[in-house]
Amino acid sequence: MDLLSELRDVVPGDRIVADPEELERHGGGIFTYHAPRQPDAVVCPENRDEVAEVLRFANENGVPIVPFGEGSSLEAHTIPVHGGISLDLGRMDAIVEVRPDDFVVRVQPGVTHERLNAKIKEHGLFFPVDPGWDASLGGMAGTNASGTNAVRYGAMRDQVLDLEVVLADGTVMRTGGMSMKSSAGYHLTGLFVGSEGTLGVFTELTLRLYPVPEKVLAARAVFPGIEEAGRAAVAMIRSGMQIGRVELVDARTVEAVNAYKGTDYAVAPTLFLEFSGSEAGVESDVDQARAISSAEGCKGFEFEADEAARERLWEARHEAGLAITRLNPDKKPMTTDVCVPISYLPDALARARETIAGHGFDGAILGHVGDGNYHAVFPVDVGDPEEMGRAEEVMGRIVRYALERGGTCTGEHGIGSGKTGHLREEHGDSLPFMRGIKRLADPNGVMNPGKVFAEEPWPAPG
Amino acid sequence: MDLLSELRDVVPGDRIVADPEELERHGGGIFTYHAPRQPDAVVCPENRDEVAEVLRFANENGVPIVPFGEGSSLEAHTIPVHGGISLDLGRMDAIVEVRPDDFVVRVQPGVTHERLNAKIKEHGLFFPVDPGWDASLGGMAGTNASGTNAVRYGAMRDQVLDLEVVLADGTVMRTGGMSMKSSAGYHLTGLFVGSEGTLGVFTELTLRLYPVPEKVLAARAVFPGIEEAGRAAVAMIRSGMQIGRVELVDARTVEAVNAYKGTDYAVAPTLFLEFSGSEAGVESDVDQARAISSAEGCKGFEFEADEAARERLWEARHEAGLAITRLNPDKKPMTTDVCVPISYLPDALARARETIAGHGFDGAILGHVGDGNYHAVFPVDVGDPEEMGRAEEVMGRIVRYALERGGTCTGEHGIGSGKTGHLREEHGDSLPFMRGIKRLADPNGVMNPGKVFAEEPWPAPG
């Protein structure tokens, strides 16, 4: 089959992109250590019906379909490991309807979270989910992304009220509605969020919005060690205070950030904090956070003086992953993403640091510690099998620590093709049920094959 | 088949209950207008393995299984409309493990929310989901119940981190873990919460707990009309203040409550409010709420003086449904449960009141208006077909109003056998996918047949 010429019968010719640069861009990933593999074609549909046509074609002809947003997945979600079509949703980037009085917005999947926020600012509203990169909202729903605001507002799954989904055979359905809660039938919205492109393609999302708090204050609290910082974070959560953000960066991360962003933050384990709410509420939260930090030996608790300094702080945090990567430009970043029950966090951080150092890696540790989610980032030489073996060993130990304590192998990045073995360790008993759902949505196995359930042979057995 | 004697080969004899009173109790419902139908047997398993044995037996022999907690469903969830076994989980009522430092508890399904709260109080923690009746946590997970705290803490689905589920064929699986978030595979926990006993039986639940706020303050704000009360509620939500509870009760509800509880609340549309957080935060929230209420013509804003008065207020609110029912002891209560996008709430309330009165019913309106969810309760004579027809017409109009504006036919009570037609109106396009999931979990259709998808014939077609 000549895929490109067949596709020209399915969608208008200008939807099909075949130039080498674009094929290369759709075959790799900005943040991933996984091996690239180019798609056979890149298709850029401009509306839902075109998505349905492409899926119907792919489903009938056994061609893999890999949804693509901004390509910022860490776990190879957008890499077409079995070839086929990279379905780039970048042209479907309309903000369809803002309903400020309902705290709701309808967007197409290609809209990024920063663009959405720029648009809704005028209404005094914001959208809280903020992965480091300016990812597409469709992709963020695909992996159930979260970020620094999750401790207060929840992850992507908590924000999606409704999805328009196209299944492999071209069937279109809506999964939810516009009300804040519902008990009407099975919760398909929550099922499709986090399904990593393996069940269908999102062509529209309805998302919750929130009022911008009256008062926002950011601060940095510097600690003698990573465990003290972790303990302070846990104590803040336990106190019941309304903390907005509580992010841990270790000394190595601060070093990387200072080098990359030109900041001069103290090179030591630090909590980046944000308090928000009413003027009076924030004041009382700050007092409490400062007292908790002091009790853990805090060596400095500094406020960001103005909005510019606050923005610089969060920009630095969001680009920390990139900054760490730049420390070793010839290597690729491997990133763990475990989430542990909160009481284990200080111990988990200390053990992770030992494990990384003990295996000879130049690692950094950072994370959204308020919900027990942290990342260890260590640059690896993907061409060196011995080093990759050691890296997998580190990843495996960190994951096992989390699983043995009731935690998860991924708090926000998803399974992709990198953690399928860990998913089996974590959810072996419910994996057959997940596979059943996969077969229900995608009987021919064309939707992002090799992700979530990687051991699938391709083509899928009939 | 002699069901009772066959069951004695499956579980120890004392698990099987056959006395007439118990059969009757398991065939009706405390709050439901739906016709009773007795089960052929009541089985009270004492552990997971017994649940699995009973399910395996039922699945092989085509016997319906209807999970039963406290029997407080409003939509006939626990009525065995096709006969079979009422699986009473009341003996599985252990609080398995409290982990205060992780804000997590593991419970068996028969534990009620009040018993859980009594147990965890000593740790300074509480569980927020509070339907009016002291329902079982298993049943609450089954319908994705919520209550007065949902506007701040979310519904049941937001609290369940993990389920141990037994499928129809006796397979046992766990769906989640103990960490606050996860992106590991498909979100089965959220799928099973709200599945109304049609996909499997929960034998253990892991739930989130929350620190008791430093300061809690309750108040009543009285308004000239129901629309003004609704508008004030919406304005409080829009302000971004950290409101704890915002409950609407109309004049008829207050009247019923005063009669039933001996209170002397002003007989007028009223918001029952609760503010919680830090001392300073609460003070500032109260000021804001008072100003908002004044702007809507509030005729009186009164604080509950002490903890006893506050408890009395919430007890009155929780028993409002019962109080309304007592006004017409010879009738049964029909209760709508729509949830609308918040901007439509004031209009929805006004229209609902008109619709009820226009159809000659003595109805009351109340609800969790902070998330757009309200109930119209009107006592009906189930033996009078003409009256039942009018009641269905009222229900239909109220639901249609909600659906046309992006709302849902049920915010917290579920579909049961009462709203299957409304579910089809709301989610007709995704219903085939829901049915596919049903077949996957329960291919022989023995799990709570006639619920969610009521038009199913029984026995299910092979």
Short mmCIF file of C-alpha atoms in Angstrom, two decimals, chain A residues 99 101-103 143-147 150 152 155 157-158 167 172-188 190-196 198-199 211 214 237-240 242 278 280-281 284-285 288 339-344 368 371 373 405-415 423 426-427 429-430 433-434 436-438 440-441 452-453, chain B residues 99 101-103 143-147 150 152 155 157-158 167 172-188 190-196 198-199 211 214 237-240 242 278 280-281 284-285 288 339-344 368 371 373 405-415 423 426-427 429-430 433-434 436-438 440-441 452-453:
data_model
loop_
_atom_site.label_atom_id
_atom_site.label_comp_id
_atom_site.label_asym_id
_atom_site.label_seq_id
_atom_site.Cartn_x
_atom_site.Cartn_y
_atom_site.Cartn_z
CA ARG A 99 -18.06 30.49 29.77
CA ASP A 101 -19.92 32.47 34.61
CA ASP A 102 -19.84 28.67 34.60
CA PHE A 103 -16.06 28.40 35.20
CA THR A 143 -1.28 11.37 30.21
CA ASN A 144 -3.30 12.82 33.12
CA ALA A 145 -0.60 15.46 33.49
CA SER A 146 -0.30 17.57 36.59
CA GLY A 147 2.40 19.98 37.81
CA ALA A 150 -1.90 19.80 41.66
CA ARG A 152 -4.21 22.51 45.60
CA ALA A 155 -4.39 16.83 38.25
CA ARG A 157 -8.38 14.28 35.44
CA ASP A 158 -9.88 16.59 38.04
CA LEU A 167 -12.83 5.81 18.59
CA VAL A 172 -17.76 9.90 17.87
CA MET A 173 -19.04 10.18 21.43
CA ARG A 174 -19.13 12.67 24.28
CA THR A 175 -18.26 11.38 27.72
CA GLY A 176 -19.49 14.05 30.15
CA GLY A 177 -21.13 17.46 30.42
CA MET A 178 -20.76 20.96 31.80
CA SER A 179 -21.93 20.48 35.37
CA MET A 180 -19.43 20.28 38.22
CA LYS A 181 -20.39 16.73 39.14
CA SER A 182 -22.47 13.86 37.79
CA SER A 183 -23.48 10.33 38.71
CA ALA A 184 -24.97 9.54 35.29
CA GLY A 185 -23.65 6.20 34.12
CA TYR A 186 -20.07 4.97 33.96
CA HIS A 187 -17.40 7.63 34.33
CA LEU A 188 -15.92 7.46 30.84
CA GLY A 190 -12.01 9.73 33.83
CA LEU A 191 -11.29 6.54 31.93
CA PHE A 192 -10.23 8.30 28.72
CA VAL A 193 -8.13 10.86 30.59
CA GLY A 194 -4.82 9.08 31.04
CA SER A 195 -5.45 6.53 28.29
CA GLU A 196 -2.40 7.79 26.39
CA THR A 198 -4.56 4.02 23.10
CA LEU A 199 -8.38 4.21 23.27
CA PRO A 211 -10.95 32.42 39.96
CA GLU A 214 -7.17 37.71 45.69
CA ILE A 237 0.38 19.52 54.17
CA ARG A 238 -0.49 17.93 57.51
CA SER A 239 -1.24 21.30 59.09
CA GLY A 240 -4.26 21.65 56.83
CA GLN A 242 -4.32 26.10 52.14
CA SER A 278 -7.65 36.03 50.84
CA ALA A 280 -5.79 37.53 55.73
CA GLY A 281 -5.70 33.81 54.94
CA SER A 284 -1.73 33.34 58.48
CA ASP A 285 -0.57 30.54 56.15
CA GLN A 288 2.56 28.82 59.83
CA CYS A 339 4.48 9.12 43.87
CA VAL A 340 4.53 7.76 47.43
CA PRO A 341 2.12 7.99 50.36
CA ILE A 342 3.14 11.27 51.89
CA SER A 343 4.62 9.93 55.14
CA TYR A 344 7.32 8.09 53.16
CA HIS A 368 5.73 18.27 43.53
CA ASP A 371 1.34 15.22 46.91
CA ASN A 373 5.34 13.02 43.68
CA ARG A 405 4.76 1.26 50.11
CA GLY A 406 1.52 1.56 48.18
CA GLY A 407 2.79 4.24 45.79
CA THR A 408 2.74 4.39 42.01
CA CYS A 409 5.38 4.15 39.26
CA THR A 410 4.04 7.32 37.65
CA GLY A 411 2.40 10.32 39.24
CA GLU A 412 1.94 12.38 36.09
CA HIS A 413 4.08 11.32 33.11
CA GLY A 414 2.22 8.13 32.25
CA ILE A 415 3.39 4.68 31.12
CA LEU A 423 2.74 -1.07 35.18
CA GLU A 426 1.87 -2.25 39.95
CA HIS A 427 -1.40 -3.40 38.41
CA ASP A 429 -4.18 -8.10 38.62
CA SER A 430 -6.21 -5.43 36.83
CA PHE A 433 -9.44 -5.76 32.58
CA MET A 434 -7.53 -2.80 31.10
CA GLY A 436 -10.42 -5.77 27.74
CA ILE A 437 -11.24 -2.06 27.60
CA LYS A 438 -8.50 -1.58 25.03
CA LEU A 440 -13.47 -2.74 23.24
CA ALA A 441 -12.32 0.69 22.03
CA VAL A 452 0.69 1.17 28.03
CA PHE A 453 0.80 -2.51 26.97
CA ARG B 99 -2.96 5.79 58.37
CA ASP B 101 0.19 10.36 58.51
CA ASP B 102 -0.80 9.47 54.96
CA PHE B 103 -4.36 10.89 55.23
CA THR B 143 -23.51 5.75 43.35
CA ASN B 144 -20.70 8.33 43.53
CA ALA B 145 -22.55 9.97 46.40
CA SER B 146 -21.74 13.44 47.58
CA GLY B 147 -23.49 15.82 49.98
CA ALA B 150 -18.74 18.37 47.91
CA ARG B 152 -15.16 22.14 48.91
CA ALA B 155 -17.72 13.84 45.62
CA ARG B 157 -15.07 9.62 43.30
CA ASP B 158 -12.59 12.25 44.46
CA LEU B 167 -15.99 -9.33 39.31
CA VAL B 172 -10.43 -10.22 42.46
CA MET B 173 -8.50 -7.12 41.48
CA ARG B 174 -7.28 -3.88 42.98
CA THR B 175 -7.78 -0.73 40.95
CA GLY B 176 -5.52 1.88 42.56
CA GLY B 177 -3.08 2.56 45.36
CA MET B 178 -2.31 4.78 48.33
CA SER B 179 -0.67 7.73 46.65
CA MET B 180 -2.58 10.98 46.12
CA LYS B 181 -2.35 10.77 42.34
CA SER B 182 -1.31 8.31 39.64
CA SER B 183 -1.04 8.09 35.85
CA ALA B 184 -0.43 4.33 35.81
CA GLY B 185 -2.72 2.75 33.24
CA TYR B 186 -6.45 3.17 32.81
CA HIS B 187 -8.30 4.80 35.70
CA LEU B 188 -10.39 1.84 36.81
CA GLY B 190 -13.00 6.15 38.82
CA LEU B 191 -14.82 3.77 36.48
CA PHE B 192 -15.99 1.44 39.25
CA VAL B 193 -17.03 4.31 41.51
CA GLY B 194 -20.54 5.11 40.33
CA SER B 195 -21.06 1.77 38.58
CA GLU B 196 -24.02 1.02 40.88
CA THR B 198 -23.46 -3.47 37.86
CA LEU B 199 -19.76 -4.20 37.30
CA PRO B 211 -7.37 17.55 58.60
CA GLU B 214 -8.62 25.11 62.65
CA ILE B 237 -18.66 30.59 44.48
CA ARG B 238 -17.58 33.15 41.88
CA SER B 239 -15.77 35.24 44.46
CA GLY B 240 -13.21 32.48 44.89
CA GLN B 242 -12.98 29.12 50.44
CA SER B 278 -7.63 29.44 59.51
CA ALA B 280 -8.13 34.85 59.85
CA GLY B 281 -9.27 33.25 56.60
CA SER B 284 -12.49 37.44 55.88
CA ASP B 285 -14.71 34.84 54.12
CA GLN B 288 -17.42 38.65 52.02
CA CYS B 339 -26.99 19.45 38.41
CA VAL B 340 -26.71 22.48 36.12
CA PRO B 341 -23.82 24.70 35.06
CA ILE B 342 -23.71 27.19 37.89
CA SER B 343 -24.86 30.28 35.98
CA TYR B 344 -28.24 28.64 35.31
CA HIS B 368 -26.03 21.62 47.32
CA ASP B 371 -21.97 22.98 42.68
CA ASN B 373 -26.93 20.42 42.29
CA ARG B 405 -28.01 23.54 29.28
CA GLY B 406 -25.21 21.00 29.53
CA GLY B 407 -26.22 19.69 32.96
CA THR B 408 -26.83 16.15 34.16
CA CYS B 409 -29.92 14.17 35.21
CA THR B 410 -28.17 13.07 38.41
CA GLY B 411 -25.58 14.87 40.47
CA GLU B 412 -25.24 12.30 43.21
CA HIS B 413 -28.09 9.76 43.46
CA GLY B 414 -27.24 7.71 40.37
CA ILE B 415 -29.41 6.15 37.66
CA LEU B 423 -29.43 8.44 30.97
CA GLU B 426 -28.01 12.43 28.34
CA HIS B 427 -25.46 9.90 27.10
CA ASP B 429 -23.92 8.32 22.12
CA SER B 430 -21.67 6.78 24.76
CA PHE B 433 -19.45 1.93 25.08
CA MET B 434 -20.83 1.70 28.63
CA GLY B 436 -19.41 -2.88 26.26
CA ILE B 437 -17.75 -2.32 29.64
CA LYS B 438 -20.73 -3.96 31.33
CA LEU B 440 -16.60 -7.13 29.82
CA ALA B 441 -17.08 -7.17 33.61
CA VAL B 452 -28.26 1.76 34.74
CA PHE B 453 -29.44 -0.09 31.60
#
